[in-house]
Structure formats: structure tokens, C-alpha cells
Short mmCIF file of N, CA, C and O in Angstrom, two decimals:
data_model
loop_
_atom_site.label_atom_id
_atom_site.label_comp_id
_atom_site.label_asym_id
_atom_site.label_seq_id
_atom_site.Cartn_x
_atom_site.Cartn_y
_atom_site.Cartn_z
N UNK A 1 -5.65 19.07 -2.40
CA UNK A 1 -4.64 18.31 -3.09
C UNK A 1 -4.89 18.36 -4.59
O UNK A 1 -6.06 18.55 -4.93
N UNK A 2 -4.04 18.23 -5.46
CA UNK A 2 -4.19 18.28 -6.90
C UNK A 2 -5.13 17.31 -7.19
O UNK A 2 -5.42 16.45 -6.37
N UNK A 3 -5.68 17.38 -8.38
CA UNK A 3 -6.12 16.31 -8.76
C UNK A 3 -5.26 15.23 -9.75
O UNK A 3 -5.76 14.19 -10.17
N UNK A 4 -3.60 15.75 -10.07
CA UNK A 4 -3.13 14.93 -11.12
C UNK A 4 -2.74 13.62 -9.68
O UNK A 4 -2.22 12.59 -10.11
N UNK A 5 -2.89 13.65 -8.68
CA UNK A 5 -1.86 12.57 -7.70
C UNK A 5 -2.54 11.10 -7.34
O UNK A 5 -3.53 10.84 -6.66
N UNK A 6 -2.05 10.64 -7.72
CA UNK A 6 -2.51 8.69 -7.64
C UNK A 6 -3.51 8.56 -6.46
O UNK A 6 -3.32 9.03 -5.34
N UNK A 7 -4.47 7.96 -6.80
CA UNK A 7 -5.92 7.43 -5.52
C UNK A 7 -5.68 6.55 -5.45
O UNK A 7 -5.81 6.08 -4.32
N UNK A 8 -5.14 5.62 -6.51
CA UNK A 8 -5.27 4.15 -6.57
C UNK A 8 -4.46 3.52 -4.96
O UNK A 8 -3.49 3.96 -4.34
N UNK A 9 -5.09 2.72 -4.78
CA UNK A 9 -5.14 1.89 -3.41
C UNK A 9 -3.62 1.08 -2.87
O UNK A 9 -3.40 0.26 -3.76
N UNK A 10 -3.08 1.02 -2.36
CA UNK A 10 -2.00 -0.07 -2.03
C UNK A 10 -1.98 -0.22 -0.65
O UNK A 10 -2.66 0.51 0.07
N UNK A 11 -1.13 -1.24 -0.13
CA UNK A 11 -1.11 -1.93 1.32
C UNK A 11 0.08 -0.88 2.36
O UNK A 11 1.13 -0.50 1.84
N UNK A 12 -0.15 -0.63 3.38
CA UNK A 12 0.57 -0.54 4.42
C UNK A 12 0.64 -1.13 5.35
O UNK A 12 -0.39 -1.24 6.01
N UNK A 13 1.67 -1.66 5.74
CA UNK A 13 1.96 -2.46 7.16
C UNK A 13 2.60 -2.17 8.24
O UNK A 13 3.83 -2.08 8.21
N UNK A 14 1.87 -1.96 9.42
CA UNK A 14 2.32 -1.58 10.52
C UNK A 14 2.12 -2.68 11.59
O UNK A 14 1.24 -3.54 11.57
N UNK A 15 3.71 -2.42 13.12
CA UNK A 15 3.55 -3.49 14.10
C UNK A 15 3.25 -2.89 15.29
O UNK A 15 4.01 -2.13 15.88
N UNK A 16 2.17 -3.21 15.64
CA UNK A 16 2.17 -2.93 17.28
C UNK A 16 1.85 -3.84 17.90
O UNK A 16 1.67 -4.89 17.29
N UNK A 17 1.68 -3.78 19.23
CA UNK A 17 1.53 -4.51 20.57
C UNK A 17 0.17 -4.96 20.11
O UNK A 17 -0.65 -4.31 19.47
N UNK A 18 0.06 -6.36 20.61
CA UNK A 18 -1.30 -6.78 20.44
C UNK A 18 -2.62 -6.16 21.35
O UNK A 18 -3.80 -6.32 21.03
N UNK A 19 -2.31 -5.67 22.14
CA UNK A 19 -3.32 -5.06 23.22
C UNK A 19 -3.74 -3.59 22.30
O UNK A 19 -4.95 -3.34 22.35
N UNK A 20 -2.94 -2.68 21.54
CA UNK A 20 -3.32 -1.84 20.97
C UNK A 20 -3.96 -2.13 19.98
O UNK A 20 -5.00 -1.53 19.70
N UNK A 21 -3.43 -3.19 19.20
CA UNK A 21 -4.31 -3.87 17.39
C UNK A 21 -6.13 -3.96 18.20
O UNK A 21 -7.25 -3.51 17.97
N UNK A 22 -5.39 -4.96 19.32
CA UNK A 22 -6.98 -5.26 20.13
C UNK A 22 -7.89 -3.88 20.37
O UNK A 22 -8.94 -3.83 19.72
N UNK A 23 -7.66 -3.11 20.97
CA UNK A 23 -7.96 -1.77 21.41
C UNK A 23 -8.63 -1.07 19.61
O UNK A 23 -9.77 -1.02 19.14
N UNK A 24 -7.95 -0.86 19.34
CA UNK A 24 -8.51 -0.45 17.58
C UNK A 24 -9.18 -1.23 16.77
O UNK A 24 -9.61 -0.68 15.76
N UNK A 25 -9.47 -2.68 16.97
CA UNK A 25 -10.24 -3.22 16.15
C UNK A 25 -11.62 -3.03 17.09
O UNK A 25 -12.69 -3.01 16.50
N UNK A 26 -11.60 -2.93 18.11
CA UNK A 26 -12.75 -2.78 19.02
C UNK A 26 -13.49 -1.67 18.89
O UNK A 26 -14.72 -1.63 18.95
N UNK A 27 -12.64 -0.61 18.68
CA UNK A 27 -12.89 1.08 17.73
C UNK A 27 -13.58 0.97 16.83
O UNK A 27 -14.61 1.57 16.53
N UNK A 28 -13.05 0.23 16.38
CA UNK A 28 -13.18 0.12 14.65
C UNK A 28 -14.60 -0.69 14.48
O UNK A 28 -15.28 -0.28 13.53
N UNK A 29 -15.21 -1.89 15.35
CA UNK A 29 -16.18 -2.47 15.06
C UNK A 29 -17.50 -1.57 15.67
O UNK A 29 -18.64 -1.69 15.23
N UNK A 30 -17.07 -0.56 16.87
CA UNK A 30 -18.08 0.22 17.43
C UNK A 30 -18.27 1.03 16.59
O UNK A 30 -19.40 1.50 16.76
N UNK A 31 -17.53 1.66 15.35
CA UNK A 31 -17.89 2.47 14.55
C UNK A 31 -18.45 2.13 13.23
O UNK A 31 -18.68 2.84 12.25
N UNK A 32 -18.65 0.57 13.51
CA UNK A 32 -19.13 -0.21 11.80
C UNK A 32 -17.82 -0.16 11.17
O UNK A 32 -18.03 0.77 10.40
N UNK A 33 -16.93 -0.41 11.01
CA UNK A 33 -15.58 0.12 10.00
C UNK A 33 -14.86 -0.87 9.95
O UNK A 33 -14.65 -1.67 10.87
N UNK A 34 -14.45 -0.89 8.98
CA UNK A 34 -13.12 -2.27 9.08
C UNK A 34 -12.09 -1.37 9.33
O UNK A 34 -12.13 -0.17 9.07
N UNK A 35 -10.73 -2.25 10.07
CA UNK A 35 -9.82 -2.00 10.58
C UNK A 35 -8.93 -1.43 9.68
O UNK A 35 -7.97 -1.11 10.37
N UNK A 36 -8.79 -1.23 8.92
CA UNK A 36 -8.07 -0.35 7.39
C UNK A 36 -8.82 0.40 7.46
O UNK A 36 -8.17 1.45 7.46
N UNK A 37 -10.47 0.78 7.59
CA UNK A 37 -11.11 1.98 6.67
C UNK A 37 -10.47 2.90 8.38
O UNK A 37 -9.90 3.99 8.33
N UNK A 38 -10.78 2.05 9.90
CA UNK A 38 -10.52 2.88 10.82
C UNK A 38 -8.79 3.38 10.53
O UNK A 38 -8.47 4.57 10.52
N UNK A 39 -8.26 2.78 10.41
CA UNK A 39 -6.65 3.18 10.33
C UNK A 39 -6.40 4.62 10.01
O UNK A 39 -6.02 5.67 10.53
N UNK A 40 -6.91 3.96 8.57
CA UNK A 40 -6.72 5.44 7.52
C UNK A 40 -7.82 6.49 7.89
O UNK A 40 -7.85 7.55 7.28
N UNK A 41 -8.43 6.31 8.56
CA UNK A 41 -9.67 7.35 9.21
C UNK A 41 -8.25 8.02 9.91
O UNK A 41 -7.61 8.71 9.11
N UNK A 42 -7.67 7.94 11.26
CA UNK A 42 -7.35 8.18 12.51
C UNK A 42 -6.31 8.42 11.95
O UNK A 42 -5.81 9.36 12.58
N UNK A 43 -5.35 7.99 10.75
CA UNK A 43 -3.96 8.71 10.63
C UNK A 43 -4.48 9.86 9.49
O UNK A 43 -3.67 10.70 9.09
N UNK A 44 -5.58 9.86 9.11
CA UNK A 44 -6.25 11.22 8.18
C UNK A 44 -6.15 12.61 9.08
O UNK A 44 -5.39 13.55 8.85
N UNK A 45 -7.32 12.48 10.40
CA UNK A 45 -7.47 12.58 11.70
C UNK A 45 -5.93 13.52 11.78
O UNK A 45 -5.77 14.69 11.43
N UNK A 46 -5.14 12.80 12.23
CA UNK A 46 -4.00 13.18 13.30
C UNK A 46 -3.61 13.92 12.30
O UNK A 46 -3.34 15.04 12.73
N UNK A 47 -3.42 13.83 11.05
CA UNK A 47 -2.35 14.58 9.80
C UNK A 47 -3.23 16.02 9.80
O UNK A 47 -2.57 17.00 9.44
N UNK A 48 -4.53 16.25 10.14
CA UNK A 48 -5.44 17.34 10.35
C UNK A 48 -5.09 18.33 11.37
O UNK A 48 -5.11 19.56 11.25
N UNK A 49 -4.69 17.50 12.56
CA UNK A 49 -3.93 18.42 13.48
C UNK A 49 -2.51 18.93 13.51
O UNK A 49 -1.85 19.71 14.21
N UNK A 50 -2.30 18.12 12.40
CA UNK A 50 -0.55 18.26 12.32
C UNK A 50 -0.69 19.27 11.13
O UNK A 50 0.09 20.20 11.32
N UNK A 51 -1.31 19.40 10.12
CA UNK A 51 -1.47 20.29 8.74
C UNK A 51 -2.40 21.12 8.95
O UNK A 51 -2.32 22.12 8.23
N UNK A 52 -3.27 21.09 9.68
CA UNK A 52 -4.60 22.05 9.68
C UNK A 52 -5.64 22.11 8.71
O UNK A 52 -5.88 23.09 8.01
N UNK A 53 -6.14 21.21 8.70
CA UNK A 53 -7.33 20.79 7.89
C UNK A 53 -6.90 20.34 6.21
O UNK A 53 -7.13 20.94 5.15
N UNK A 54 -6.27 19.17 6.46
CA UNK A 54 -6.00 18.49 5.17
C UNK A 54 -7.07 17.69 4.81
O UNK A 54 -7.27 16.86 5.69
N UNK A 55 -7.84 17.59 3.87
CA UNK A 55 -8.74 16.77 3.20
C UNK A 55 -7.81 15.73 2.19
O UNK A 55 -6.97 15.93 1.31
N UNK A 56 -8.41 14.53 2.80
CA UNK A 56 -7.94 12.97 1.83
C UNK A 56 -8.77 13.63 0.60
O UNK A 56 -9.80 14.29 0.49
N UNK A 57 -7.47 12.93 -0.55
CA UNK A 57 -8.34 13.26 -1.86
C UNK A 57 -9.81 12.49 -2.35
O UNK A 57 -9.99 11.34 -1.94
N UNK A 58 -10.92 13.14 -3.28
CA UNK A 58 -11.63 12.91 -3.23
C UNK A 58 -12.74 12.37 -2.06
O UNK A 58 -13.61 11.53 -2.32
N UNK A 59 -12.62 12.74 -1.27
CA UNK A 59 -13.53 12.80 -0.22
C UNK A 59 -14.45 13.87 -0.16
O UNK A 59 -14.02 15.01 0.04
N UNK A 60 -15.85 13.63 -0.31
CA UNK A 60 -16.50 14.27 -0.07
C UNK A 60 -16.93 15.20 1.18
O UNK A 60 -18.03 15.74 1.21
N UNK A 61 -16.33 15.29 1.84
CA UNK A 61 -16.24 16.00 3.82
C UNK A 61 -14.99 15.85 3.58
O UNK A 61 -14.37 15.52 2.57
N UNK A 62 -14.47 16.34 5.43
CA UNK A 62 -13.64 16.78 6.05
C UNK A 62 -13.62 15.26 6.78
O UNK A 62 -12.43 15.09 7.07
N UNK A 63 -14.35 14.14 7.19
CA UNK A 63 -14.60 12.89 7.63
C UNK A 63 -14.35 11.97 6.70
O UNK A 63 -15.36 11.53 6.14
N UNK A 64 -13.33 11.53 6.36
CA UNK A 64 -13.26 10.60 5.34
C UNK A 64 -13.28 9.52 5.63
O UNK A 64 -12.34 9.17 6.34
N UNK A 65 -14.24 8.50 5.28
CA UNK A 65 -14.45 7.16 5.94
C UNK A 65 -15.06 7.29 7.12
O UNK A 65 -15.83 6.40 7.48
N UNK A 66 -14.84 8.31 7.86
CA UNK A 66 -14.81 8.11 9.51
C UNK A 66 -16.11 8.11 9.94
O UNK A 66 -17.04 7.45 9.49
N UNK A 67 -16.12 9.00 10.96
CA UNK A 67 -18.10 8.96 12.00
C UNK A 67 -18.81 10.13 11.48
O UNK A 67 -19.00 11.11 12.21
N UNK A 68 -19.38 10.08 9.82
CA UNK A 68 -19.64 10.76 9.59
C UNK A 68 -21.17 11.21 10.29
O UNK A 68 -21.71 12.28 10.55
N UNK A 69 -21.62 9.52 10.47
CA UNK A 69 -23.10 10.34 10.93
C UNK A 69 -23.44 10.76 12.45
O UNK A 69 -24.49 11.17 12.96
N UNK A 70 -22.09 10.48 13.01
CA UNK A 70 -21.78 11.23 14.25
C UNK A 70 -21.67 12.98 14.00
O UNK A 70 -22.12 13.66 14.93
N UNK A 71 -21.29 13.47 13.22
CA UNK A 71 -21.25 14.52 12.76
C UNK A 71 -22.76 15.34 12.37
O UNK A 71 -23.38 16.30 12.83
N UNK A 72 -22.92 14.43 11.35
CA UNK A 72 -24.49 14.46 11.08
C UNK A 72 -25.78 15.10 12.22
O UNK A 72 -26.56 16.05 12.32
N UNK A 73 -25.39 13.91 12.92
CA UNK A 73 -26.36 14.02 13.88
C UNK A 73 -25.97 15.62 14.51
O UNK A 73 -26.79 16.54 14.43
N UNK A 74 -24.94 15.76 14.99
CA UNK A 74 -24.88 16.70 15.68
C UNK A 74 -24.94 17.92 14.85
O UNK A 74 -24.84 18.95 15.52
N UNK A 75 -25.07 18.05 13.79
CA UNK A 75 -25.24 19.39 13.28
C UNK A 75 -26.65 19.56 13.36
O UNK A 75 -27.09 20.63 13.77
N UNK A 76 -27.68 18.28 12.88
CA UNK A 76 -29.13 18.08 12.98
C UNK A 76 -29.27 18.57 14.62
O UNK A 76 -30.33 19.20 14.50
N UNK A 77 -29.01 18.67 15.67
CA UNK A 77 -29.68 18.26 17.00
C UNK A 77 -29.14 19.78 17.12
O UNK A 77 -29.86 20.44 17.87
N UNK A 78 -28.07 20.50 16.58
CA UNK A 78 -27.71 21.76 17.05
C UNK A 78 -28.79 22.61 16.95
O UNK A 78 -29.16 23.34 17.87
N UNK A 79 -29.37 22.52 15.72
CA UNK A 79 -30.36 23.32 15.14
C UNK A 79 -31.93 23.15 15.82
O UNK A 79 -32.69 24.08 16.08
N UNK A 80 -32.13 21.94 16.00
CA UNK A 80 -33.67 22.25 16.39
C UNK A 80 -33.44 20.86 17.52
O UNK A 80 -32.40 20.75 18.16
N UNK A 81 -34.74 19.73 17.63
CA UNK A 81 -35.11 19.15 18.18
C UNK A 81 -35.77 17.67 17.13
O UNK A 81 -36.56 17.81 16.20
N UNK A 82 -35.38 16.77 17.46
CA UNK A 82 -35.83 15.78 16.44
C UNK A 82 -36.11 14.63 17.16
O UNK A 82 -35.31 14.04 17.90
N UNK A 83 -37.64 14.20 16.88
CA UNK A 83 -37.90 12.54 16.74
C UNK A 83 -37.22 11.34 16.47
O UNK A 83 -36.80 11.52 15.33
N UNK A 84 -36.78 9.99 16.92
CA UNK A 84 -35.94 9.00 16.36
C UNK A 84 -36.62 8.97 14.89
O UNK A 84 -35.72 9.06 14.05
N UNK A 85 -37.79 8.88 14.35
CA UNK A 85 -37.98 8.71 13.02
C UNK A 85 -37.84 10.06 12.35
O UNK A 85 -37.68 10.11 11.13
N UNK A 86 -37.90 11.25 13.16
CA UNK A 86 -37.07 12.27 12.16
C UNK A 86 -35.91 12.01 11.68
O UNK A 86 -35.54 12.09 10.51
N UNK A 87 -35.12 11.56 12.95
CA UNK A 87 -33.55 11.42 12.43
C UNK A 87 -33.36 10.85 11.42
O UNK A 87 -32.98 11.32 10.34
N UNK A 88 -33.75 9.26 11.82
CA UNK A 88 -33.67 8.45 11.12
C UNK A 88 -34.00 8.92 9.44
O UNK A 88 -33.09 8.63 8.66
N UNK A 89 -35.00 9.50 8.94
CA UNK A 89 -35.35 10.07 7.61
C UNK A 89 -34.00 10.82 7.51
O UNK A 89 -33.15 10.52 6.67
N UNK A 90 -33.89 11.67 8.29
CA UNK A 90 -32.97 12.88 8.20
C UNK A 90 -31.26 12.11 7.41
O UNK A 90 -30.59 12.40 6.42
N UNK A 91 -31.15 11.12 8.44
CA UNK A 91 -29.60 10.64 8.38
C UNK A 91 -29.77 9.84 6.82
O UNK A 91 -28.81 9.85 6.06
N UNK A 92 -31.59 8.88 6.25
CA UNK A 92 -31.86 8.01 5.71
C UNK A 92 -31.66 8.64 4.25
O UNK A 92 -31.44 7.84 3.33
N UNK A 93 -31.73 10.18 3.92
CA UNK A 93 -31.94 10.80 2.72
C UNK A 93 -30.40 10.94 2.57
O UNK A 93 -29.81 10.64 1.53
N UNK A 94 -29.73 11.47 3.78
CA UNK A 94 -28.11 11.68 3.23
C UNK A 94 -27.39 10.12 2.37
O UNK A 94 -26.86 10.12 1.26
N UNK A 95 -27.59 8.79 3.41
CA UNK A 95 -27.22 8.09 2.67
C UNK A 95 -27.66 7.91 1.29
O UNK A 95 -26.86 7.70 0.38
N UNK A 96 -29.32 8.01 1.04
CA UNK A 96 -29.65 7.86 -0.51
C UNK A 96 -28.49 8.81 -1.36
O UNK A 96 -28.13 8.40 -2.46
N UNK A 97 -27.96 10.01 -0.85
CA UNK A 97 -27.63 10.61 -1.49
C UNK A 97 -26.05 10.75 -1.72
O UNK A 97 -25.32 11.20 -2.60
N UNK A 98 -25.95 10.37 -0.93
CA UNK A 98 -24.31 10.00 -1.07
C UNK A 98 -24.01 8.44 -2.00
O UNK A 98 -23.07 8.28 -2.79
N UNK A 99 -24.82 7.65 -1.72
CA UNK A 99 -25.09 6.09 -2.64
C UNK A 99 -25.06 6.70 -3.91
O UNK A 99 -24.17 6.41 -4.72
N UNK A 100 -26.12 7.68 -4.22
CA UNK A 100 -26.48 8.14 -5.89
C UNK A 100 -25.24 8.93 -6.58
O UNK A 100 -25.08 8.82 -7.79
N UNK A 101 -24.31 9.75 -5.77
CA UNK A 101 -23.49 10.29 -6.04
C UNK A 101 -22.41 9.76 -6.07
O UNK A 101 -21.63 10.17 -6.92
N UNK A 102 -21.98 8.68 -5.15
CA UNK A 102 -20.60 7.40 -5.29
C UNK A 102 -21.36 6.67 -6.75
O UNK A 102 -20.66 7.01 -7.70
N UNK A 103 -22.28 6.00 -7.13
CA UNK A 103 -22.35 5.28 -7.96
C UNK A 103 -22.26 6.08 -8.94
O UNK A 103 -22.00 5.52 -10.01
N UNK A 104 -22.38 7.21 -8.99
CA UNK A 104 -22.37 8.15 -10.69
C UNK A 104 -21.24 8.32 -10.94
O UNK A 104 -20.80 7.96 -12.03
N UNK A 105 -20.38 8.96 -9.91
CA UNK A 105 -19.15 9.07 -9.81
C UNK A 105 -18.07 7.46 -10.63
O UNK A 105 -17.31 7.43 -11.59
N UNK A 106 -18.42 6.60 -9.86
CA UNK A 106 -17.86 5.16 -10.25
C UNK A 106 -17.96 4.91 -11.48
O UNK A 106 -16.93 4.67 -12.11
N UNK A 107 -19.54 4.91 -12.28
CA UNK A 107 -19.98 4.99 -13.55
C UNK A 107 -19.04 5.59 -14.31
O UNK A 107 -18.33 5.10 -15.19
N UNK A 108 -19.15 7.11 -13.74
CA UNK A 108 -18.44 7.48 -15.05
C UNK A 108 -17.05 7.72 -15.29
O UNK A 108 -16.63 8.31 -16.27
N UNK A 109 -16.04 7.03 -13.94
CA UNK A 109 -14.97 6.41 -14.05
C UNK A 109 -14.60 5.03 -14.75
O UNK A 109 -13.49 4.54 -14.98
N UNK A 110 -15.87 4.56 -15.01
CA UNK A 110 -16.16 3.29 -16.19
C UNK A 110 -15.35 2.10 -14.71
O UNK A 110 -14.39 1.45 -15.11
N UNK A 111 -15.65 1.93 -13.48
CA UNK A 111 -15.62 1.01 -12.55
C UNK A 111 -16.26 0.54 -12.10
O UNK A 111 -15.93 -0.45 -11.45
N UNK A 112 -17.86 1.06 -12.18
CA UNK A 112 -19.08 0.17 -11.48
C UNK A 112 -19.92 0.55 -13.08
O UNK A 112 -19.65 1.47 -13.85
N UNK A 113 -21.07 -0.58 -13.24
CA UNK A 113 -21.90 -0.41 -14.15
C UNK A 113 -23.32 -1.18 -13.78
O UNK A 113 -23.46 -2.26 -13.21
N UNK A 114 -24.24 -0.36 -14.23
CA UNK A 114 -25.68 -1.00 -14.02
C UNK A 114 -25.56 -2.44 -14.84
O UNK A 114 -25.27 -2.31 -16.03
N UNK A 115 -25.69 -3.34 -14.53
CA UNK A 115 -26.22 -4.72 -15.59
C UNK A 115 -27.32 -5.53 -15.68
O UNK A 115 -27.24 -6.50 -14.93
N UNK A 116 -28.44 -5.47 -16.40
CA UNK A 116 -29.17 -6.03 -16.31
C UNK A 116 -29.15 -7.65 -16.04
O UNK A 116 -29.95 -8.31 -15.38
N UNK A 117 -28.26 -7.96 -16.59
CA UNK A 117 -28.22 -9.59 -16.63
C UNK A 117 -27.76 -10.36 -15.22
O UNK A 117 -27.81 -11.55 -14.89
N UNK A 118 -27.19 -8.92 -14.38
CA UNK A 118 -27.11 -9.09 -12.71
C UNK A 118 -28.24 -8.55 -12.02
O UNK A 118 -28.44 -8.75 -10.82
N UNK A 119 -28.66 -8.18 -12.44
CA UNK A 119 -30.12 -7.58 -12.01
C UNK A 119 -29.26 -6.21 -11.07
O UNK A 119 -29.92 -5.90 -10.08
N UNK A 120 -28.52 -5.74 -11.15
CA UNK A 120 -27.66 -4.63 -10.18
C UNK A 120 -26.56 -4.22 -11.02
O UNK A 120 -26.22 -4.40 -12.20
N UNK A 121 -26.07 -3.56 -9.93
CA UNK A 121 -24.70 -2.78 -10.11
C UNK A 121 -23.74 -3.52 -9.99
O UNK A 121 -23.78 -4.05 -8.88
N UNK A 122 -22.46 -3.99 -10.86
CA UNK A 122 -21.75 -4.76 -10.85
C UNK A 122 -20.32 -4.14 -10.93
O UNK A 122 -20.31 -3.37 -11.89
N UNK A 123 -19.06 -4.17 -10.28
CA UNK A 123 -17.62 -3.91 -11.05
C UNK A 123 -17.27 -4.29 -12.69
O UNK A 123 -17.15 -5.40 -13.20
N UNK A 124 -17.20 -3.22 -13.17
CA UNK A 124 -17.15 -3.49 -14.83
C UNK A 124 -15.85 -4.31 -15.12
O UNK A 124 -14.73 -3.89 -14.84
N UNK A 125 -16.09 -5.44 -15.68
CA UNK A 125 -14.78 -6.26 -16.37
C UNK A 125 -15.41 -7.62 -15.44
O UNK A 125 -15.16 -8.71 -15.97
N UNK A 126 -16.21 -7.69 -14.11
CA UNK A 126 -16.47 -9.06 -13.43
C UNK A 126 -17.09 -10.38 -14.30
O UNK A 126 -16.92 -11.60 -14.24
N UNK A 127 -17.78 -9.59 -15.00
CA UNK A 127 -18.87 -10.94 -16.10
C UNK A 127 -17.85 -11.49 -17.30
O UNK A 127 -18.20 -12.53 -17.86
N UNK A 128 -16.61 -10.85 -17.75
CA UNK A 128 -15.70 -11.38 -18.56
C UNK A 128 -16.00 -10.10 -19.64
O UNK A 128 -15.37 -10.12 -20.70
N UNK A 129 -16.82 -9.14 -19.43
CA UNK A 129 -16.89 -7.96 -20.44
C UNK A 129 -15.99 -7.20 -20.19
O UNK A 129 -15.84 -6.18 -20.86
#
């Protein structure tokens, strides 16, 4: 996708049967995810089979939001044989590294900033700066 086309966030509202909302939030909590990040996971998903490998903008993968370390894992287990504390390191370095690369990224969109006086990383404009 280009890069000139809007990221910025807005609401969609959809109605279904309560047994399905039920059914997908149940999805959605087995996968850690809130029910928006699953949504937009699964209509990403379906638009993939319908376009043939469309990537959401700025997403780093082909998994946007979704089960990435379902993925993970299985590329790790294709290749060799691993310990739970291998994995665990294995899966533990991707997140460091995806954390270091969302927060640089944010930074230097001037939306997240280190602050000392929070002792952390804060949304820039929260302290009244």
C-alpha cells in the first residue's frame, strides 16, 4: 500500500447475533487480544484470501495484530527441536525486539517519548507538554 494513505484510527460498527459476538470474544480472549485488535485481525485475514496477500499498512509481517507467536513458534519447531526455556528465550528476544523497534518508530513520529519525570515512556502532549 502507499505510504501517502491515512493510518490514523477510527470506529467501525458492526451487528450480529449475540451467540457469534459471544463466539469471537472467546477467540479473541484465547488469543490475548481485544475484540477490535481480533476483528481487524480476521477481516485483514479474509481480505488475504480475497486479494492474495494484502499486508495492513505498516505492519511489520504478514500477521497483523494476530497469532504472531503462533507463527513463530512454528517456524522455530520446523527447523530443529527446542526446550520450553529455549523457546521461551527464542519467542523472549523477538518481543525485546519488536518493543525496541515500535518505540523508535513512535519516537520518531514525535507520539511516545522517554520522560524522566515519569520515570518511562509516556504519550507526548500527556504531562501538559
Amino acid at each position: 500500500m502507499a505510504d501517502s494513505q491515512d493510518t490514523s484510527r477510527t470506529a467501525v460498527k458492526t451487528y450480529v447475533p449475540a451467540y457469534q459476538k459471544a463466539e469471537w470474544q472467546d477467540h479473541a480472549d484465547d488469543l490475548d487480544m481485544s475484540q477490535s485488535e481480533f476483528l481487524r485481525t480476521m477481516v485483514q485475514a479474509g481480505r488475504r484470501g480475497f486479494q492474495g496477500g494484502t499486508e495492513e499498512p505498516g505492519s511489520p509481517d504478514a500477521d497483523p495484530g494476530g497469532n504472531g507467536l503462533e507463527t513463530r513458534l512454528l517456524e522455530l519447531l520446523s527447523a530443529d527441536t527446542y526446550t520450553w526455556d529455549e523457546l521461551l528465550e527464542a519467542v523472549s528476544d523477538d518481543i525485546e525486539s519488536r518493543l525496541d523497534e515500535t518505540l523508535e518508530e513512535l519516537q520518531a513520529e514525535n507520539r511516545v517519548r522517554y520522560s524522566g519525570r515519569h520515570g518511562g515512556y509516556t504519550i507526548v502532549g500527556d504531562d501538559g507538554e
